[in-house]
Amino acid sequence: MRLGVWLLIWLLLLPLLAQAQESPAPPGSSEPPVTMVLKDSEPPVTITAQQMRYDQRTGRLEFFGQVRLIRGDELIEGDRAIWHDPSGSAEIAGNVRMLTPDFSAEAKRATVNMDLRLAKIYDGRAFFPQRHFYVQGALLERRGSDTVYVQEGKFTSCDGEETSWNLEAENLLINQGGMATASGVVFNTRYLPILYLPYFTVPIKNERQTGFLLPSLASSSRDGVMTALPFFWAINEDYDLTVTPVWRSKRGLALTLEARYNLNAGQGIWLVTYLRDHKNNYFTYNSFGQPRRQVKDIYWIRGQNNWQAGGWDLSLDVDLVSDPLTLYAFRNDLDGFRYTQALFSQYFGRTVSEELDPLRLSTFFAQKKTDDTLFRGTLTYVNNLYSQGNVNTVQNLPSLYFGLVSRPLTVPGAVHTEMDRPRLNLDLRYDYFTRRYNEHSAITETGHRFFASPSLFWHHDFFGVFGLKTEGGLTFSAYAPNGRRPGPGGLEQKANSENSVTGEFSVELSSTLSRIYEGGFGQAEATLHQVTPFVAFEFVEAPNQEDLPYWDLNDRKLRRRTLRYGFRNNLLTKHPIKNPQGQITGYEYRSLLRLGLYASYEFASNLEWAEKTWARYFTVGYFDRGVGPYELELETSFNPYVSLRLLSSLDGRSGNFIRHDLNLTFNDLRGDYLSLIYDYESPTIQQGPNRGQHTNQIRGDFHLELSGGWSTTVSSRFDFQSQKGLETYVNLHYSAQCYGLALVYADSDDDRRIALVVDLLGLGSFGTPGTSLSSRAEN
């Protein structure tokens, strides 16, 4: 009986024993690894493992121990794998790692089709290095080469297991060529969830992507609660559009459209802002007797464009504003002045007029240059915000200019080097002007103006000691005005055709004394000291121009007999450039000190001209003969940590200062800096539309890098004349690996705001409009 039971058990164990004999050797076996080509594609799919087994019942290849599945630049590793030859797919389990050019992933198990670039990763975590973010979830499904779907997943840009923040989503779809979209989103901090969103989009590459940008939130004493939610539309590779609604609880909803294009022929940016204002704001035109005007429909149209066509450089700048209060009131917002100013400066190197300037210029510009000729045409429209209907505002439509630039001449019988040959310049200019004097009538002034200005320039060195520069020319002016124009005392008078001829001549004699010293500041190898004294005389002969039209500053010239003298002092240091091995590969020269002292004396008297009404437009400060201003120009940087720039002028007749322009900067290698800017201008000698204004202000900017990722920035501007602060800005900033925080306080004369700005690296930033840590202009 017992024998029969043992036989039965033995028969049942035989298949298991046979299977055990076919099992692979345990890890660490001395058998050589197996390498084979699974699929002969381009590139082929290959695999290496410690052992391989073929299952005849299922037709599957099974691999065990340090499995590596490779196709081109993609690699999958694991402890074991099963290959399905008919479908070209593999099942991998145990310490799974996937490496692709776009991302890397770790999981417990995965199913992949490397030929089709499909994969299902279970209980995995993926890292996308292009934007430095992580995704993990119960299921990560790769759908092609650039799309990943995540079920019950998390998104973050923080390194480590305990992240400072993450987005938890029921469903997350990542398109590496576009956006990451998520549904059922909860925004979590390390300690608690703070926000739920039914739907959310995240840009996941550096290029322009369609989708909502992060919202902005602020509280302002002038505008109330402010919120903004920009939407960015990447129309195609050459065009995009950003729509930014900004809600101000005290003023209403403003809408800004920002359109940009970038073509082979040129690029441009256009912005249009409109607000139906709920707040009562008033201003008054400069015209006498005008009532206050209430501002309701606020708009600002601005744009800048550059093109090239047929050797021509073309540009179009537009700046149209509804009223003089808009740009100042909304200067710090996403639809405000400073964002526009920074955007245009970044892309075009130029920007719009200052925020308080009531004259907004729109200009079309065309220019073509050759080696010695220049042709330029401009159309300029002036939008005068303090003049109803642009009354009494000169419009220059068009202006045409042709210049023959520095054409060398040959004097018979003389021997010249290329440097000291006399040179001819010829300037030809035509302008058409129009100006309205009454908004309700046809009384206008129009006119044509033509200038022809030939001139000669010659520079010659005598015995290598003295340098002589001479320049002289004539200007022929012809006017053909129409209508009526202002006369003495502001009375209108009929325009008459007039012509004039003015002449100019200048000569300068200088000498340069120099010496080279060994060594110098900042481990310099040598120091060059140069002193250049000079004396110059300027002669301008201008007839009585009282009867000429006055359209711009070119229509008036003063008689000049000016003697100018002074010296320029320079210190230059020579520093060797060394490679990492300490070998000298070249030299660089640094300006250590530039100092200039200048004085002048005027022999001509223009007192009779100064008594005329229109003399208020002159940009000169002295009308009688006598001593001119004493001027100081100083620029120094003795080391990389301190720099100073000073321009100063002293009235030689009254002994009073006319102007100070001081810029002093201290900085170190950590990034700390202190900058002081002092601006002073006396009203006593100012002439022109802004005469009588007195500027006496100082501005300080201080930045300090604190420990532990903290830093602070403080900026303030103070007016000595009114004895009050004009602007104060304080920013306390903390920067971590995957986020930044900033507490911002801004105070101006009519507004005060405080806000917390949050920057989530990988998502962007949100906080106060216009003061966020990252710029929307970089999208």
Coordinates of C-alpha atoms in Angstrom, one line a residue, residues 140-647:
L140 CA 2.4 55.8 -17.6
E141 CA 1.5 55.1 -21.2
R142 CA 3.8 56.1 -24.0
R143 CA 1.8 56.8 -27.2
G144 CA 4.4 57.3 -30.0
S145 CA 7.6 59.2 -29.9
D146 CA 6.3 62.5 -28.2
T147 CA 3.1 61.7 -26.2
V148 CA 2.8 60.3 -22.7
Y149 CA -0.5 59.6 -20.9
V150 CA -0.5 59.3 -17.1
Q151 CA -3.3 57.8 -15.0
E152 CA -3.7 58.9 -11.4
G153 CA -0.4 60.8 -11.6
K154 CA 1.6 63.6 -10.1
F155 CA 3.6 66.4 -11.8
T156 CA 6.4 68.5 -10.3
S157 CA 9.8 70.0 -11.0
C158 CA 11.2 69.3 -7.6
D159 CA 14.0 66.8 -7.0
G160 CA 13.8 64.2 -4.3
E161 CA 11.0 62.1 -2.8
E162 CA 9.4 64.7 -0.6
T163 CA 8.6 67.5 -3.0
S164 CA 7.8 71.1 -2.1
W165 CA 4.9 71.1 -4.5
N166 CA 3.1 68.9 -7.0
L167 CA 0.1 68.8 -9.3
E168 CA -2.0 65.7 -8.6
A169 CA -4.3 64.8 -11.6
E170 CA -6.7 62.0 -12.4
N171 CA -5.6 62.1 -16.1
L172 CA -2.5 63.8 -17.5
L173 CA -1.6 63.9 -21.2
I174 CA 1.9 65.1 -22.0
N175 CA 2.6 66.1 -25.6
Q176 CA 6.3 66.9 -25.9
G177 CA 5.6 68.9 -29.1
G178 CA 3.0 71.0 -27.3
M179 CA 1.3 71.1 -24.0
A180 CA 0.6 68.9 -20.9
T181 CA -3.2 68.8 -20.2
A182 CA -4.7 67.5 -17.0
S183 CA -8.1 67.0 -15.5
G184 CA -9.2 66.7 -11.9
V185 CA -6.2 68.6 -10.7
V186 CA -5.2 69.3 -7.1
F187 CA -2.3 71.6 -6.4
N188 CA -0.5 70.3 -3.3
T189 CA 2.3 71.8 -1.2
R190 CA 4.4 69.7 1.1
Y191 CA 2.0 70.1 3.9
L192 CA -1.5 70.5 2.5
P193 CA -3.5 70.9 -0.7
I194 CA -4.4 74.5 -1.5
L195 CA -6.2 74.6 -4.9
Y196 CA -8.5 72.4 -7.1
L197 CA -8.9 72.9 -10.8
P198 CA -11.1 70.8 -13.1
Y199 CA -8.8 71.4 -16.0
F200 CA -5.3 72.7 -16.4
T201 CA -2.7 73.1 -19.1
V202 CA 1.1 73.3 -18.7
P203 CA 3.7 74.1 -21.4
I204 CA 6.3 71.4 -21.3
K205 CA 9.0 72.7 -23.7
N206 CA 10.8 76.0 -24.2
E207 CA 9.2 76.8 -27.6
R208 CA 6.0 78.8 -27.9
Q209 CA 2.9 76.8 -26.9
T210 CA -0.8 77.5 -27.0
G211 CA -2.5 77.6 -23.6
F212 CA -3.4 79.6 -20.6
L213 CA -0.5 81.3 -18.8
L214 CA -0.5 81.5 -15.0
P215 CA -3.0 84.0 -13.5
S216 CA -2.0 87.2 -11.7
L217 CA -3.5 88.6 -8.5
A218 CA -2.8 91.9 -6.8
S219 CA -4.5 94.5 -4.5
S220 CA -4.1 98.2 -5.2
S221 CA -5.3 101.2 -3.3
R222 CA -6.1 102.9 -6.5
D223 CA -7.6 100.1 -8.6
G224 CA -8.8 97.6 -6.0
V225 CA -8.4 93.9 -6.5
M226 CA -6.7 93.1 -9.8
T227 CA -6.7 89.7 -11.5
A228 CA -5.4 88.6 -14.9
L229 CA -5.5 85.4 -16.8
P230 CA -3.5 85.6 -20.1
F231 CA -4.1 83.1 -22.9
F232 CA -1.3 82.4 -25.4
W233 CA -2.1 81.2 -28.9
A234 CA 0.8 79.9 -31.0
I235 CA -0.9 80.3 -34.4
N236 CA 2.1 78.9 -36.3
E237 CA 5.9 79.1 -36.3
D238 CA 5.8 82.7 -37.5
Y239 CA 2.7 84.2 -35.6
D240 CA 1.3 84.2 -32.1
L241 CA -1.3 86.1 -30.1
T242 CA -1.7 86.7 -26.4
V243 CA -5.1 87.7 -25.0
T244 CA -4.9 89.2 -21.5
P245 CA -8.1 90.2 -19.7
V246 CA -7.3 92.3 -16.5
W247 CA -10.1 92.8 -14.0
R248 CA -9.8 95.9 -11.7
S249 CA -12.6 95.9 -9.1
K250 CA -12.7 99.8 -9.1
R251 CA -12.3 100.3 -12.8
G252 CA -13.7 97.4 -14.8
L253 CA -12.5 94.8 -17.3
A254 CA -9.6 95.7 -19.6
L255 CA -8.6 93.6 -22.6
T256 CA -5.1 93.6 -24.2
L257 CA -4.3 91.8 -27.5
E258 CA -0.6 91.2 -28.1
A259 CA 0.2 90.0 -31.6
R260 CA 3.7 89.1 -32.7
Y261 CA 5.3 87.8 -36.0
N262 CA 8.8 86.8 -37.1
L263 CA 9.4 86.4 -40.8
N264 CA 12.5 86.3 -43.0
A265 CA 11.6 89.8 -44.2
G266 CA 11.2 91.2 -40.7
Q267 CA 9.5 91.1 -37.3
G268 CA 6.9 93.1 -35.3
I269 CA 4.9 93.3 -32.2
W270 CA 1.5 95.0 -31.8
L271 CA -0.5 95.6 -28.6
V272 CA -4.0 97.0 -28.3
T273 CA -5.6 97.8 -24.8
Y274 CA -9.1 98.9 -24.2
L275 CA -11.0 99.7 -20.9
R276 CA -14.4 101.1 -20.3
D277 CA -13.5 102.9 -17.0
H278 CA -15.9 102.8 -14.1
K279 CA -13.9 105.3 -12.1
N280 CA -14.3 109.1 -12.5
N281 CA -11.0 110.5 -13.7
Y282 CA -10.6 114.0 -15.3
F283 CA -8.0 116.0 -17.1
T284 CA -7.9 119.5 -18.7
Y285 CA -6.6 120.4 -22.2
N286 CA -3.9 123.1 -22.4
S287 CA -6.2 125.3 -24.5
F288 CA -7.6 128.3 -22.6
G289 CA -11.1 128.0 -21.3
Q290 CA -11.5 124.3 -21.9
P291 CA -13.6 122.4 -19.3
R292 CA -12.4 119.3 -17.5
R293 CA -12.8 116.2 -19.6
Q294 CA -13.9 112.9 -18.0
V295 CA -11.9 109.8 -19.1
K296 CA -14.2 106.9 -19.9
D297 CA -13.0 105.0 -23.0
I298 CA -9.4 104.3 -22.4
Y299 CA -7.2 102.8 -25.1
W300 CA -3.6 102.4 -26.1
I301 CA -2.4 101.2 -29.5
R302 CA 1.3 100.6 -29.8
G303 CA 3.5 98.6 -32.1
Q304 CA 7.0 98.3 -33.4
N305 CA 8.1 96.7 -36.7
N306 CA 11.4 96.1 -38.6
W307 CA 11.6 95.0 -42.2
Q308 CA 14.2 94.6 -45.0
A309 CA 13.3 94.8 -48.7
G310 CA 15.6 95.4 -51.7
G311 CA 18.4 96.8 -49.6
W312 CA 16.1 99.1 -47.6
D313 CA 15.8 99.1 -43.9
L314 CA 12.2 99.8 -42.9
S315 CA 10.5 100.4 -39.6
L316 CA 7.1 101.4 -38.3
D317 CA 6.4 102.6 -34.8
V318 CA 2.9 103.4 -33.6
D319 CA 1.9 105.0 -30.3
L320 CA -1.7 106.3 -29.9
V321 CA -3.1 106.9 -26.4
S322 CA -6.6 108.1 -25.4
D323 CA -5.5 110.5 -22.6
P324 CA -2.5 111.7 -20.6
L325 CA -3.4 109.7 -17.5
T326 CA -3.5 106.2 -18.8
L327 CA 0.2 105.3 -19.1
Y328 CA 1.0 106.8 -15.7
A329 CA -1.9 105.1 -14.0
F330 CA -1.2 101.6 -15.4
R331 CA 2.5 101.6 -15.6
N332 CA 3.2 98.5 -13.5
D333 CA 0.6 96.1 -14.9
L334 CA 0.6 93.4 -17.6
D335 CA -1.2 95.9 -19.8
G336 CA 0.8 98.8 -18.6
F337 CA 3.7 101.0 -19.7
R338 CA 6.7 99.3 -18.2
Y339 CA 5.8 95.9 -19.6
T340 CA 5.6 97.5 -23.1
Q341 CA 8.8 99.4 -22.6
A342 CA 10.7 96.3 -21.6
L343 CA 9.2 94.2 -24.4
F344 CA 10.1 96.7 -27.2
S345 CA 13.5 97.4 -25.7
Q346 CA 14.3 93.6 -25.7
Y347 CA 13.2 92.9 -29.2
F348 CA 14.0 96.2 -31.1
G349 CA 16.5 98.1 -29.0
R350 CA 14.2 101.2 -28.9
T351 CA 11.0 101.9 -27.1
V352 CA 8.1 104.3 -26.9
S353 CA 8.2 107.9 -25.4
E354 CA 8.3 108.2 -21.6
E355 CA 5.1 107.6 -19.7
L356 CA 4.6 111.2 -18.7
D357 CA 5.4 112.6 -22.2
P358 CA 2.2 114.0 -23.8
L359 CA 3.7 113.9 -27.3
R360 CA 3.3 110.4 -28.6
L361 CA 5.1 109.8 -31.8
S362 CA 4.2 107.4 -34.6
T363 CA 6.8 107.1 -37.3
F364 CA 7.4 105.2 -40.6
F365 CA 11.1 105.1 -41.5
A366 CA 12.9 103.9 -44.6
Q367 CA 16.6 104.0 -45.2
K368 CA 19.1 102.8 -47.7
K369 CA 22.9 103.1 -47.4
T370 CA 25.9 102.6 -49.6
D371 CA 29.6 103.2 -48.9
D372 CA 29.3 106.9 -49.1
T373 CA 25.6 107.8 -49.7
L374 CA 22.5 107.7 -47.5
F375 CA 18.9 108.1 -48.4
R376 CA 16.3 108.3 -45.7
G377 CA 12.5 109.0 -45.6
T378 CA 10.3 109.4 -42.6
L379 CA 6.6 110.0 -41.9
T380 CA 5.9 111.3 -38.4
Y381 CA 2.6 111.8 -36.7
V382 CA 2.4 113.5 -33.3
N383 CA -0.5 112.6 -31.0
N384 CA -0.6 115.6 -28.5
L385 CA -2.5 114.3 -25.5
Y386 CA -3.0 117.8 -24.0
S387 CA -4.3 119.3 -27.3
Q388 CA -7.9 118.6 -28.4
G389 CA -7.8 117.6 -32.0
N390 CA -4.0 118.0 -32.1
V391 CA -4.5 121.8 -32.4
N392 CA -1.2 123.7 -32.8
T393 CA 0.7 120.5 -33.2
V394 CA 3.2 120.3 -36.1
Q395 CA 3.0 117.2 -38.2
N396 CA 6.0 116.3 -40.5
L397 CA 4.6 114.2 -43.4
P398 CA 7.0 113.4 -45.0
S399 CA 10.7 114.2 -44.5
L400 CA 13.2 113.1 -47.2
Y401 CA 17.0 113.2 -46.8
F402 CA 19.9 112.4 -49.1
G403 CA 23.4 112.5 -47.8
L404 CA 26.8 112.3 -49.6
V405 CA 28.9 111.1 -46.7
S406 CA 32.7 111.8 -46.4
R407 CA 33.6 111.8 -50.1
P408 CA 37.4 112.1 -50.3
L409 CA 38.8 114.9 -52.5
T410 CA 42.1 115.4 -54.2
V411 CA 43.8 118.8 -54.3
P412 CA 45.9 119.3 -57.4
G413 CA 49.6 119.4 -56.6
A414 CA 49.2 118.2 -53.0
V415 CA 50.2 114.9 -51.5
H416 CA 47.7 113.4 -49.0
T417 CA 47.5 110.2 -47.1
E418 CA 44.2 108.4 -46.9
M419 CA 43.6 109.8 -43.4
D420 CA 44.2 113.5 -44.1
R421 CA 42.5 113.9 -47.4
P422 CA 39.9 116.7 -47.4
R423 CA 36.4 115.2 -47.4
L424 CA 33.1 116.5 -48.9
N425 CA 29.7 116.1 -47.2
L426 CA 26.5 117.1 -48.9
D427 CA 23.1 117.1 -47.1
L428 CA 19.9 117.6 -49.0
R429 CA 16.6 117.6 -47.1
Y430 CA 12.9 118.2 -48.0
D431 CA 10.1 118.5 -45.4
Y432 CA 6.4 119.0 -45.7
F433 CA 4.6 120.3 -42.5
T434 CA 1.0 120.9 -41.5
R435 CA -0.4 122.4 -38.4
R436 CA -4.0 123.1 -37.2
Y437 CA -4.8 126.3 -35.3
N438 CA -8.5 125.9 -34.7
E439 CA -10.3 122.6 -34.3
H440 CA -13.6 124.0 -35.6
S441 CA -12.4 125.9 -38.7
A442 CA -10.2 125.4 -41.7
I443 CA -7.5 127.8 -40.5
T444 CA -4.3 125.8 -40.9
E445 CA -0.7 126.2 -41.8
T446 CA 1.0 124.0 -44.4
G447 CA 4.4 124.4 -46.0
H448 CA 7.4 123.0 -47.9
R449 CA 10.9 123.4 -46.8
F450 CA 14.2 122.5 -48.6
F451 CA 17.7 122.5 -47.1
A452 CA 21.0 122.1 -49.1
S453 CA 24.1 121.9 -46.9
P454 CA 27.5 121.3 -48.6
S455 CA 30.4 121.1 -46.1
L456 CA 34.1 120.3 -46.1
F457 CA 36.1 118.5 -43.4
W458 CA 39.9 118.2 -43.1
H459 CA 42.1 116.7 -40.4
H460 CA 45.9 117.0 -40.5
D461 CA 48.7 116.1 -38.2
F462 CA 51.7 118.5 -38.0
F463 CA 55.0 116.9 -37.2
G464 CA 53.3 114.2 -35.2
V465 CA 52.7 116.8 -32.4
F466 CA 49.7 118.9 -33.3
G467 CA 46.4 117.9 -34.8
L468 CA 44.3 120.3 -36.7
K469 CA 40.6 119.7 -37.5
T470 CA 38.6 122.1 -39.7
E471 CA 35.1 122.0 -40.9
G472 CA 32.9 124.5 -42.7
G473 CA 29.8 124.8 -44.8
L474 CA 26.8 126.7 -45.9
T475 CA 23.1 125.9 -45.5
F476 CA 20.6 127.2 -48.1
S477 CA 17.0 127.2 -46.9
A478 CA 13.9 127.7 -49.0
Y479 CA 10.4 127.9 -47.6
A480 CA 7.0 127.8 -49.4
P481 CA 4.4 128.1 -46.6
N482 CA 0.6 128.3 -46.9
G483 CA -2.2 129.6 -44.7
R484 CA -1.5 131.5 -41.4
R485 CA 1.0 131.1 -38.7
P486 CA 1.8 132.6 -35.3
G487 CA 3.5 136.0 -35.3
P488 CA 5.0 138.1 -32.5
G489 CA 2.8 138.1 -29.5
G490 CA 0.9 135.0 -30.7
L491 CA -1.1 136.9 -33.4
E492 CA -1.7 135.1 -36.6
Q493 CA -0.1 136.4 -39.7
K494 CA -0.2 135.4 -43.3
A495 CA 2.6 133.0 -44.4
N496 CA 5.1 134.3 -46.9
S497 CA 7.7 132.5 -48.9
E498 CA 11.2 133.2 -47.5
N499 CA 14.7 132.1 -48.1
S500 CA 17.9 132.2 -46.0
V501 CA 21.5 131.4 -46.1
T502 CA 23.6 130.5 -43.0
G503 CA 27.2 129.7 -42.7
E504 CA 29.2 127.7 -40.2
F505 CA 32.9 127.2 -39.7
S506 CA 34.9 125.5 -36.9
V507 CA 38.5 124.8 -36.2
E508 CA 40.2 122.8 -33.4
L509 CA 43.9 122.5 -32.6
S510 CA 45.0 119.8 -30.2
S511 CA 48.1 117.9 -29.0
T512 CA 48.4 114.6 -27.2
L513 CA 51.1 113.9 -24.6
S514 CA 51.4 110.3 -23.5
R515 CA 53.6 108.1 -21.5
I516 CA 53.6 104.3 -20.7
Y517 CA 54.3 103.0 -17.2
E518 CA 55.0 99.5 -16.1
G519 CA 52.3 97.8 -13.9
G520 CA 49.2 99.4 -12.7
F521 CA 45.9 98.8 -11.0
G522 CA 44.3 95.3 -11.1
Q523 CA 47.5 93.5 -11.9
A524 CA 47.9 95.4 -15.1
E525 CA 51.0 94.8 -17.2
A526 CA 51.3 98.4 -18.3
T527 CA 49.4 101.7 -18.0
L528 CA 49.1 104.4 -20.7
H529 CA 48.6 108.0 -19.6
Q530 CA 47.3 110.5 -22.2
V531 CA 46.6 114.2 -21.8
T532 CA 45.1 116.0 -24.8
P533 CA 44.7 119.8 -24.4
F534 CA 42.7 121.6 -27.1
V535 CA 41.4 124.9 -28.2
A536 CA 38.5 125.3 -30.7
F537 CA 36.6 128.2 -32.3
E538 CA 33.1 128.0 -33.8
F539 CA 31.7 130.6 -36.1
V540 CA 28.1 130.7 -37.1
E541 CA 26.6 133.6 -39.2
A542 CA 22.8 133.6 -39.3
P543 CA 20.6 136.5 -40.7
N544 CA 17.5 137.7 -39.1
Q545 CA 15.1 134.8 -39.1
E546 CA 12.1 136.4 -37.6
D547 CA 10.0 136.2 -40.8
L548 CA 10.7 132.5 -41.4
P549 CA 8.2 129.9 -40.4
Y550 CA 9.0 128.0 -37.2
W551 CA 8.3 124.3 -37.6
D552 CA 11.2 122.7 -35.7
L553 CA 14.6 123.6 -34.3
N554 CA 16.2 123.5 -37.7
D555 CA 14.4 126.7 -38.6
R556 CA 16.3 128.8 -36.1
K557 CA 20.1 129.3 -35.7
L558 CA 21.9 131.8 -33.4
R559 CA 24.9 133.8 -34.3
R560 CA 27.9 132.2 -32.6
R561 CA 31.5 133.4 -32.1
T562 CA 32.5 130.8 -29.5
L563 CA 35.9 130.0 -28.2
R564 CA 36.1 126.7 -26.4
Y565 CA 39.1 125.2 -24.6
G566 CA 40.0 122.5 -22.2
F567 CA 41.7 119.1 -21.9
R568 CA 41.0 115.4 -21.9
N569 CA 42.9 113.0 -19.6
N570 CA 42.9 109.2 -20.1
L571 CA 44.4 106.3 -18.2
L572 CA 44.4 102.9 -20.1
T573 CA 45.6 99.7 -18.6
K574 CA 46.9 96.6 -20.4
H575 CA 46.0 93.2 -19.0
P576 CA 47.2 89.8 -20.3
I577 CA 44.6 87.1 -21.2
K578 CA 45.7 83.7 -20.0
N579 CA 44.4 80.2 -20.8
P580 CA 43.8 77.6 -18.1
Q581 CA 47.4 76.5 -18.4
G582 CA 48.6 80.0 -17.5
Q583 CA 49.8 80.8 -21.0
I584 CA 49.3 84.3 -22.4
T585 CA 46.9 84.2 -25.4
G586 CA 46.3 87.9 -25.9
Y587 CA 45.8 91.3 -24.2
E588 CA 42.8 93.4 -23.3
Y589 CA 42.7 97.1 -22.6
R590 CA 40.6 98.8 -19.9
S591 CA 39.7 102.4 -19.5
L592 CA 40.7 103.2 -15.9
L593 CA 40.0 107.0 -15.9
R594 CA 38.5 109.5 -18.3
L595 CA 38.6 113.2 -17.2
G596 CA 37.6 116.2 -19.2
L597 CA 37.5 119.9 -18.1
Y598 CA 36.0 122.4 -20.6
A599 CA 35.3 126.1 -20.6
S600 CA 34.2 128.6 -23.3
Y601 CA 33.7 132.3 -24.0
E602 CA 31.0 133.7 -26.3
F603 CA 31.9 136.9 -28.3
A604 CA 28.5 137.2 -30.1
S605 CA 25.4 138.9 -28.6
N606 CA 21.9 137.7 -29.3
L607 CA 20.0 139.8 -26.8
E608 CA 17.9 141.4 -29.5
W609 CA 16.7 138.0 -30.7
A610 CA 16.1 136.9 -27.1
E611 CA 13.5 139.6 -26.7
K612 CA 11.3 138.1 -29.4
T613 CA 8.4 135.9 -28.4
W614 CA 9.6 132.9 -30.4
A615 CA 13.0 133.0 -28.7
R616 CA 11.4 130.8 -25.9
Y617 CA 12.0 127.9 -28.3
F618 CA 15.8 128.2 -28.3
T619 CA 17.7 125.4 -26.7
V620 CA 20.6 127.7 -25.7
G621 CA 21.1 129.2 -22.3
Y622 CA 23.2 132.3 -23.0
F623 CA 22.1 135.2 -25.3
D624 CA 24.7 137.8 -24.5
R625 CA 28.4 137.8 -24.9
G626 CA 30.4 136.5 -21.9
V627 CA 31.8 133.5 -20.1
G628 CA 30.2 130.2 -21.0
P629 CA 29.6 127.3 -18.6
Y630 CA 32.4 125.3 -17.0
E631 CA 31.9 121.6 -17.6
L632 CA 33.3 118.5 -15.9
E633 CA 33.2 115.0 -17.4
L634 CA 34.5 112.1 -15.2
E635 CA 34.3 108.4 -15.7
T636 CA 36.3 105.9 -13.7
S637 CA 36.5 102.2 -12.7
F638 CA 39.7 101.6 -10.7
N639 CA 38.5 98.0 -10.0
P640 CA 35.6 95.7 -11.0
Y641 CA 33.7 96.6 -7.8
V642 CA 33.4 100.4 -8.0
S643 CA 32.5 102.6 -11.0
L644 CA 31.7 106.4 -11.2
R645 CA 30.3 108.6 -13.9
L646 CA 29.7 112.3 -13.5
L647 CA 28.7 115.1 -15.8

